mmCIF file of C-alpha atoms and ligand atoms in Angstrom:
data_model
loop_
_atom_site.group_PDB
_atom_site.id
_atom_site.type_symbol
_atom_site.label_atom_id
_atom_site.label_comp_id
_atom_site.label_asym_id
_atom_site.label_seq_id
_atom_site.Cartn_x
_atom_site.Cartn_y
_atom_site.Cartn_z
ATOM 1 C CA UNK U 1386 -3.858 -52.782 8.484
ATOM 2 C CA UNK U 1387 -0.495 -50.526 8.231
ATOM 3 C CA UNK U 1388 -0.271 -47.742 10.757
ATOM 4 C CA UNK U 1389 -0.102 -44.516 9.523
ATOM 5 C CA UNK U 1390 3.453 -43.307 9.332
ATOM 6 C CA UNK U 1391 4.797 -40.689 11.420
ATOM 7 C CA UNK U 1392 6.746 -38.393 8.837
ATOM 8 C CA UNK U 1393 7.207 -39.685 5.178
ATOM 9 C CA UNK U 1394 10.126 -38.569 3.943
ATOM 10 C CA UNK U 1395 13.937 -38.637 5.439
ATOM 11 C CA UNK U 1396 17.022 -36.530 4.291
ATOM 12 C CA UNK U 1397 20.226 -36.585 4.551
ATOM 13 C CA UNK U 1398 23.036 -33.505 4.062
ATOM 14 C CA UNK U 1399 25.503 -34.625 1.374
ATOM 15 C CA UNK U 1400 27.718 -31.745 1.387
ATOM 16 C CA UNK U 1401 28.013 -29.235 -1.736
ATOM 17 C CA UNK U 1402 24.695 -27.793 -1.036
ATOM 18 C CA UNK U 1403 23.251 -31.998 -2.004
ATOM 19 C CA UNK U 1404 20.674 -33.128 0.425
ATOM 20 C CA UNK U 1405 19.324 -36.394 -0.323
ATOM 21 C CA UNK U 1406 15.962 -37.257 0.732
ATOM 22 C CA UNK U 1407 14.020 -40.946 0.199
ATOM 23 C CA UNK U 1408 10.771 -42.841 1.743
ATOM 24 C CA UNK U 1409 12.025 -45.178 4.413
ATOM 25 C CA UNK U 1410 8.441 -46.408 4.445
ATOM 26 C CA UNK U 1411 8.901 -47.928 0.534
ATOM 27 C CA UNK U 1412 10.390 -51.326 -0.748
ATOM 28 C CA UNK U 1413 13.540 -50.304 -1.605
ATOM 29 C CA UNK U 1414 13.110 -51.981 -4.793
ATOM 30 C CA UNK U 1415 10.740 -49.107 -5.733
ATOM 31 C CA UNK U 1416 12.181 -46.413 -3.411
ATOM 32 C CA UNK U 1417 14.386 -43.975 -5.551
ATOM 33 C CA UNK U 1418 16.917 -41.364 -4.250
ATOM 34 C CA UNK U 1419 15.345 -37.706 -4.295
ATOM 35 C CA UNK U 1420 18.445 -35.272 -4.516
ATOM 36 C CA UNK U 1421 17.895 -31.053 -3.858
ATOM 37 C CA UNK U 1422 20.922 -29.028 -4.740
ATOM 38 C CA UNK U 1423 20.782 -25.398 -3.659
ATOM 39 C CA UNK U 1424 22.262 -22.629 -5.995
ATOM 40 C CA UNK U 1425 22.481 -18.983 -5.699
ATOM 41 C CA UNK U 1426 19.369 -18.094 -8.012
ATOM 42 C CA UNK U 1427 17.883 -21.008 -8.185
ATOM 43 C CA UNK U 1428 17.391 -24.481 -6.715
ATOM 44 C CA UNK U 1429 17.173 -28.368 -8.624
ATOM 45 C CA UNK U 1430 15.421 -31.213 -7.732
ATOM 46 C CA UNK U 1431 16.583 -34.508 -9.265
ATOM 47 C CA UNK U 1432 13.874 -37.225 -9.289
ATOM 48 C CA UNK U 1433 10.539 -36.554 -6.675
ATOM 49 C CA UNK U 1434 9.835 -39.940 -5.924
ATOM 50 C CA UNK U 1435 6.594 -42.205 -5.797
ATOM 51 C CA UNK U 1436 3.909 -39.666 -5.187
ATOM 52 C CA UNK U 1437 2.435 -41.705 -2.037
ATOM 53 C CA UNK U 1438 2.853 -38.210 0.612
ATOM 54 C CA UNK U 1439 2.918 -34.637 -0.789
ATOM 55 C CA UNK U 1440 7.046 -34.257 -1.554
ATOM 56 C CA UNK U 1441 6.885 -30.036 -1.909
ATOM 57 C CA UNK U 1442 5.227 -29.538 1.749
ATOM 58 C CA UNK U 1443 7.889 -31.850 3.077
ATOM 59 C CA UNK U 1444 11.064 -29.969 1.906
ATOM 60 C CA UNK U 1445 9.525 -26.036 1.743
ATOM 61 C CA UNK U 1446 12.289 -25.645 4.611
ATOM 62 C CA UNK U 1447 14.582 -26.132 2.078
ATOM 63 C CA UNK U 1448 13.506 -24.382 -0.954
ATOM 64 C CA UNK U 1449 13.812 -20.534 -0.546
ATOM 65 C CA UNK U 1450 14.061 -20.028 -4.288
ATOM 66 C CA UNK U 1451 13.020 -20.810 -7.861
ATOM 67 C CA UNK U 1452 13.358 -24.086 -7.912
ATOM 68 C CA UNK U 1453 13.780 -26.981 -10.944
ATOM 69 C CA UNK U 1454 12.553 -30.541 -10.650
ATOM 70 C CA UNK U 1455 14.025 -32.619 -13.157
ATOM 71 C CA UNK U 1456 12.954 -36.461 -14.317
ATOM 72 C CA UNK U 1457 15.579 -38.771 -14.695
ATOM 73 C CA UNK U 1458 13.045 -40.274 -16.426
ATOM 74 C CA UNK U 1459 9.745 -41.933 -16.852
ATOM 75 C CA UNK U 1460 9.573 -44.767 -13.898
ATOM 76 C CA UNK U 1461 6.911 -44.094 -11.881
ATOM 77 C CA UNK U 1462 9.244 -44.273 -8.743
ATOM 78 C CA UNK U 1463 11.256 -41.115 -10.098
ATOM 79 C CA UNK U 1464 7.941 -38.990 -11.109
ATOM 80 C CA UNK U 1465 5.165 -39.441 -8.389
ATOM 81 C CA UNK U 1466 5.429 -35.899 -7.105
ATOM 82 C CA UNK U 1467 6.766 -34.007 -10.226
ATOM 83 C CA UNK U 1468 3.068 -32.128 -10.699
ATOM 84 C CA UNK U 1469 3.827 -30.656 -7.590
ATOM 85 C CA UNK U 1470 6.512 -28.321 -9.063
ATOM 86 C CA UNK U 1471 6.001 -25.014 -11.042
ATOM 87 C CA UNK U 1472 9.139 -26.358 -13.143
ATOM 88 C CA UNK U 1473 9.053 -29.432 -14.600
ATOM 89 C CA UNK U 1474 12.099 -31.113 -16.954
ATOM 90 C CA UNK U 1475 12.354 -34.368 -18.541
ATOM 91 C CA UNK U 1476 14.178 -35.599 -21.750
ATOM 92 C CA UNK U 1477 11.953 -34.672 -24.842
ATOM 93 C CA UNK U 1478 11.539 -38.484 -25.542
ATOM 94 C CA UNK U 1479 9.498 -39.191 -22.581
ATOM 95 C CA UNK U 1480 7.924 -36.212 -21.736
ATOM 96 C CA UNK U 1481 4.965 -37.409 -23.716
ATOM 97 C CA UNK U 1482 4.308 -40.331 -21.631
ATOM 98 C CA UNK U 1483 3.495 -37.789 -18.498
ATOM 99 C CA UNK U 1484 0.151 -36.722 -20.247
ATOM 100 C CA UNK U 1485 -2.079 -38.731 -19.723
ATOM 101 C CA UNK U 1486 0.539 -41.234 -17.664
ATOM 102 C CA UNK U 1487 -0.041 -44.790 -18.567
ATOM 103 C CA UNK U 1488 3.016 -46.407 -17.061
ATOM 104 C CA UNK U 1489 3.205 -49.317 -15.098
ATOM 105 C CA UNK U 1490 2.918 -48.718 -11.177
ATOM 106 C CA UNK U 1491 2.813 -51.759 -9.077
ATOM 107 C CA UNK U 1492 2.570 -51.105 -5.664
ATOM 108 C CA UNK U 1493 1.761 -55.010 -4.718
ATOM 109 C CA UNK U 1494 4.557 -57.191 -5.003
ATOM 110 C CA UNK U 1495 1.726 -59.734 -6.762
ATOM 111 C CA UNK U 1496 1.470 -56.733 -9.745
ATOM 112 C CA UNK U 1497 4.997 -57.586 -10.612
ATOM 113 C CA UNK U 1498 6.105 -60.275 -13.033
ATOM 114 C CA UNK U 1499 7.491 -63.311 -11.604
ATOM 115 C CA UNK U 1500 11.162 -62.642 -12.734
ATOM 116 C CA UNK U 1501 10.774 -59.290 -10.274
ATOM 117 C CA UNK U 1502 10.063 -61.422 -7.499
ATOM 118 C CA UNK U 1503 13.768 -62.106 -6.292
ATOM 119 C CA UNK U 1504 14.577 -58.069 -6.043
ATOM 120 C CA UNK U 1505 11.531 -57.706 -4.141
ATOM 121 C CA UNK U 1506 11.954 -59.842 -1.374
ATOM 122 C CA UNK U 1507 15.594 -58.151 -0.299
ATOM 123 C CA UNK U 1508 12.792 -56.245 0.911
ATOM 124 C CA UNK U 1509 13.476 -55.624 5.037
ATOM 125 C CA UNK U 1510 10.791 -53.459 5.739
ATOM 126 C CA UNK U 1511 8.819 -56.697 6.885
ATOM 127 C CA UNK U 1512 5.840 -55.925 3.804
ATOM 128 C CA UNK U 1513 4.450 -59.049 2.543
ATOM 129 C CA UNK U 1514 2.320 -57.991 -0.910
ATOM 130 C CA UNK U 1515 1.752 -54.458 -0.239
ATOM 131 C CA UNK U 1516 5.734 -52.895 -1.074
ATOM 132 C CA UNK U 1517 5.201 -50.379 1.784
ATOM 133 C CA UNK U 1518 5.385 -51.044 5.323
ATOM 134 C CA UNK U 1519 3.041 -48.039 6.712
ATOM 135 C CA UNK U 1520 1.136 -45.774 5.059
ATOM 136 C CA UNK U 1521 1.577 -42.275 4.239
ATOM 137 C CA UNK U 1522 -2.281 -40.852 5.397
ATOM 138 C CA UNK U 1523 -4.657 -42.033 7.854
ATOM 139 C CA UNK U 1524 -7.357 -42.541 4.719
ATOM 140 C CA UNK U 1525 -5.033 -43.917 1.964
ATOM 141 C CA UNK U 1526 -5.889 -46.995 0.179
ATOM 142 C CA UNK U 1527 -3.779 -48.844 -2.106
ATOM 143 C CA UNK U 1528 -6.254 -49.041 -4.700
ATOM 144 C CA UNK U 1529 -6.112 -45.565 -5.082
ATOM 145 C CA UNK U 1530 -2.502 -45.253 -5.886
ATOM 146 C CA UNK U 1531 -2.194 -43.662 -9.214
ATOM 147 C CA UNK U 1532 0.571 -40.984 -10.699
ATOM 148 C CA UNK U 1533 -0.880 -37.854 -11.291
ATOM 149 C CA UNK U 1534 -0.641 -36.484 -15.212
ATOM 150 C CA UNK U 1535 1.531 -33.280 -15.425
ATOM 151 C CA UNK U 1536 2.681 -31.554 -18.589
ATOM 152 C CA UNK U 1537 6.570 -30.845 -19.118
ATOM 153 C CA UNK U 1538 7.554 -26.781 -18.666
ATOM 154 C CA UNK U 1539 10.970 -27.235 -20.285
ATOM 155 C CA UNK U 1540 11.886 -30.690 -22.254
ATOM 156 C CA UNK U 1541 15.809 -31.363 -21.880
ATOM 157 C CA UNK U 1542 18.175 -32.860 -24.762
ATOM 158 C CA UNK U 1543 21.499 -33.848 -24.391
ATOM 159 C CA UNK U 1544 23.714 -30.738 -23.695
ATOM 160 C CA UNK U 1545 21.053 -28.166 -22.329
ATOM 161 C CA UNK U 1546 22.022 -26.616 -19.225
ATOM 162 C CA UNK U 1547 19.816 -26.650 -15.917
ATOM 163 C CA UNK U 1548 21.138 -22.934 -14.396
ATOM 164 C CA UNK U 1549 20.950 -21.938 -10.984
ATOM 165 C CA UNK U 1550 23.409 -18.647 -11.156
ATOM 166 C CA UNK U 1551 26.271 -20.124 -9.231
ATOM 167 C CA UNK U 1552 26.368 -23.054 -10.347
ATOM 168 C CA UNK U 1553 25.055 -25.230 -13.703
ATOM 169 C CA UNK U 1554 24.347 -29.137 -14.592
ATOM 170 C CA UNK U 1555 24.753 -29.958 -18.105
ATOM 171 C CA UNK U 1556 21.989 -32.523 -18.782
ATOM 172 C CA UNK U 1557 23.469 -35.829 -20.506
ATOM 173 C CA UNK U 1558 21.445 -38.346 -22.683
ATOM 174 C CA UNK U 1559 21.909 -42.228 -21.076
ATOM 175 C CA UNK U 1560 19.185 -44.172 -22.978
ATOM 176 C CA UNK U 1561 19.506 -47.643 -22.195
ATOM 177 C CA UNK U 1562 17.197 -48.316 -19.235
ATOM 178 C CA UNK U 1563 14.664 -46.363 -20.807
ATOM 179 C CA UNK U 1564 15.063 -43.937 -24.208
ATOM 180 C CA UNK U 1565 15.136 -41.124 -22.461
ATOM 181 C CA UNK U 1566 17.018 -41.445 -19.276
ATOM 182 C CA UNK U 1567 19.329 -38.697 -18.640
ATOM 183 C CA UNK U 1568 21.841 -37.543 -16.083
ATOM 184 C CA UNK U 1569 22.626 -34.177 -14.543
ATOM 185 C CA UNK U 1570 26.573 -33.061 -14.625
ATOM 186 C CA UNK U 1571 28.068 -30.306 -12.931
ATOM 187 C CA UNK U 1572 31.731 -30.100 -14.442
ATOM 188 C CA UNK U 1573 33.435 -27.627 -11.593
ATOM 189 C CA UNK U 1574 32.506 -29.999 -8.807
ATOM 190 C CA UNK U 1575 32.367 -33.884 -10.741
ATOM 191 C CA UNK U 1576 28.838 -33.804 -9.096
ATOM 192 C CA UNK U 1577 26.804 -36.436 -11.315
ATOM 193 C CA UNK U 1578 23.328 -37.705 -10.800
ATOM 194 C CA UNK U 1579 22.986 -40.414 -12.390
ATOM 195 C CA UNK U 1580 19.016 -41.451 -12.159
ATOM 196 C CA UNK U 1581 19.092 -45.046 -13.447
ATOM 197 C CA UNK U 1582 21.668 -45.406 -16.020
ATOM 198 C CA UNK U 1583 24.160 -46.217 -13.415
ATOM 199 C CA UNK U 1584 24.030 -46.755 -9.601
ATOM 200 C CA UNK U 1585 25.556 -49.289 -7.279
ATOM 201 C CA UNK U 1586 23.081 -52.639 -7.196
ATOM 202 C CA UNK U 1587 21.387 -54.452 -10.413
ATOM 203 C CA UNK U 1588 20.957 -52.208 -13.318
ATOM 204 C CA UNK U 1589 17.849 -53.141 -15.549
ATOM 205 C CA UNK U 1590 17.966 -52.952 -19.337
ATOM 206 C CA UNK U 1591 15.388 -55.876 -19.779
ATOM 207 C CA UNK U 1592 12.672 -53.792 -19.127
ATOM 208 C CA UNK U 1593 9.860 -53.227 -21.721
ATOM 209 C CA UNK U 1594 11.691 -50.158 -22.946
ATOM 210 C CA UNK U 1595 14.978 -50.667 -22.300
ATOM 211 C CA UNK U 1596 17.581 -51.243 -24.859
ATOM 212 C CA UNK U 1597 20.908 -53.170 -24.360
ATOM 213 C CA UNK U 1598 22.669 -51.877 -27.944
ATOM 214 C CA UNK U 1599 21.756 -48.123 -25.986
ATOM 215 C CA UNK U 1600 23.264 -48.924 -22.904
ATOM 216 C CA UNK U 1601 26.483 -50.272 -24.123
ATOM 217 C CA UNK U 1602 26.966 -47.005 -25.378
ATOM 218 C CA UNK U 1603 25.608 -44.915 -22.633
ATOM 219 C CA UNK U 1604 28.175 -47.692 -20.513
ATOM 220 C CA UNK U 1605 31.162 -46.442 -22.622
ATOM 221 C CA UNK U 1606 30.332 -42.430 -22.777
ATOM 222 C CA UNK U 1607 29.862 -42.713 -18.632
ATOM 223 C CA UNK U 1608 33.574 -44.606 -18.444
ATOM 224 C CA UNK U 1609 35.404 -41.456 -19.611
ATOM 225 C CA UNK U 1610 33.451 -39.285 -17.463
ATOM 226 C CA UNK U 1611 35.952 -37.426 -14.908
ATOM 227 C CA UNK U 1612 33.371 -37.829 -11.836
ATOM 228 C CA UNK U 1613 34.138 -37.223 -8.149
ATOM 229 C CA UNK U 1614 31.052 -38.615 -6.651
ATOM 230 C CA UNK U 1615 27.889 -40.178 -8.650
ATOM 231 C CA UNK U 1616 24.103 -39.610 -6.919
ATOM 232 C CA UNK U 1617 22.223 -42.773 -8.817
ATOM 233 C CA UNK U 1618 18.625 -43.209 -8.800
ATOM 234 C CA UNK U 1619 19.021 -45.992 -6.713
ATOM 235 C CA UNK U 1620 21.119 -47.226 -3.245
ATOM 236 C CA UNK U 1621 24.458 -45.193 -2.098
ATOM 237 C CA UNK U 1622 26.516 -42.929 -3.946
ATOM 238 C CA UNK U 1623 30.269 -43.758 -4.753
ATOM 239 C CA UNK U 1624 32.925 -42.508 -6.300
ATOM 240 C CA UNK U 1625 34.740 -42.625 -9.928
ATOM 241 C CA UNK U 1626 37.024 -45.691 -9.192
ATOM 242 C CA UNK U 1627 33.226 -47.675 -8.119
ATOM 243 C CA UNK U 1628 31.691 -46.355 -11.250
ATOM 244 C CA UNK U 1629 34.480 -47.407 -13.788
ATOM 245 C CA UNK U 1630 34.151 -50.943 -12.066
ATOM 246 C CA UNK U 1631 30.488 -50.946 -11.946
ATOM 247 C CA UNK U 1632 30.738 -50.087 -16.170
ATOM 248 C CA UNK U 1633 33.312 -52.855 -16.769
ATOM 249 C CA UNK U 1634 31.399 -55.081 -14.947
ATOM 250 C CA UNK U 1635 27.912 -54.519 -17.651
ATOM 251 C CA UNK U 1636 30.311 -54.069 -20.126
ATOM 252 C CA UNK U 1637 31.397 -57.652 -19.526
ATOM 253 C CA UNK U 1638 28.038 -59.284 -18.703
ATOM 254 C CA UNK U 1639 26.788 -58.097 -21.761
ATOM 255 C CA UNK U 1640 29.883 -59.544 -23.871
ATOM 256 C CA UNK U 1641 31.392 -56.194 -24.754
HETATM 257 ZN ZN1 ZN N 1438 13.805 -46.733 -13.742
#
């Protein structure tokens, strides 16, 4: 039996008003970076991650406005706490798949397919089957682990504008890994989150709704993008000389 974990969530201060918070207690293969951004009217969340511990009680410290959460998209380790949030955003292609949510959410390692297997066991949180390696409430079972349904307040397309007075992310269509991944760009800084059309470990576009023809594009639009430092959806952030090699280098595996 897992012991019950002392605090769920961890953050970090990023600078730029960016904290980044994650679950230390996940796989990491199913642990996604959570990102806050304080603005002067209004706050953004970017991604809310598996759902497994309440996400809004953990950061109400932080939030002392209006405040956004945005889907990078549809993967259940992005959206597990998005209900929580009076303001909900996702790209208009995937929004449907929130109501009623029938996505895939494995959270055995045995629930994956066998070609998963090799990413999962870079886990180090010492978790054989079960990808966590405490758990988040005294009564939780893993059988109950479900993401709970939430309709979309506001559904994003490419070149909408997420507000917060001071400052203002420009959403940007990345299909590829799924049709409706998008990232969040903030011009006047080079801020970019990135969800999971680009981060710094193995990018997927084999998935069931991934596309390979989209994310050669997405690849190429990203290249030209004048970034100072990228937020992914996954592992550390890095800067625009790291993402121009991490694009050549898809670009090249996938023959383009
Ligand atoms: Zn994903």
């Amino acid at each position: 039996m897992l012991r019950v974990a002392d605090r769920w969530f961890e953050r970090r201060t990023m600078g730029e008003g960016v904290t980044w918070i994650w679950e230390p207690h996940l796989n990491p293969f199913i642990r996604c970076n959570i990102w806050h951004v304080r603005g002067r009217d209004g706050d953004l969340l970017v991604d809310t991650g598996s759902g497994l511990s309440p996400l809004r009680r953990a950061i109400v410290d932080l939030v002392a406005r209006p405040l956004a959460a945005v889907a990078t998209h549809i993967h259940y380790d992005h959206v597990g706490g998005l209900y929580e949030f009076d303001e909900r955003m996702m790209h208009h292609l995937e929004a449907p798949r929130m109501n009623p949510y029938r996505e895939f959410h494995p959270i055995r390692a045995s629930d994956f397919p066998e070609s998963f297997r090799p990413y999962l066991q870079a886990d180090s949180t010492g978790a054989r089957d079960l990808l966590l390696d405490a758990r988040p409430a005294e009564n939780w079972t893993a059988g109950d682990y479900a993401i709970t349904s939430t309709t979309l307040t506001r559904r994003l397309t490419d070149g909408d504008v997420v507000d917060l007075g001071d400052r203002a992310f420009e959403v940007m269509h990345l299909p590829g890994h799924s049709p409706g991944s998008i990232g969040l760009w903030e011009p006047r800084t080079g801020i970019f989150f990135s969800g999971d059309a680009i981060y710094d470990g193995p990018l997927f576009d084999m998935l069931p709704d991934s596309s390979i023809r989209d994310y050669l594009l997405t690849m190429k639009r990203l290249r030209s993008l004048p970034v100072t430092v990228v937020h992914g959806g996954h592992e550390p952030s890095f800067g625009r000389e790291r993402m121009v090699a991490i694009v050549d280098q898809y670009l090249r595996s996938r023959g383009a």
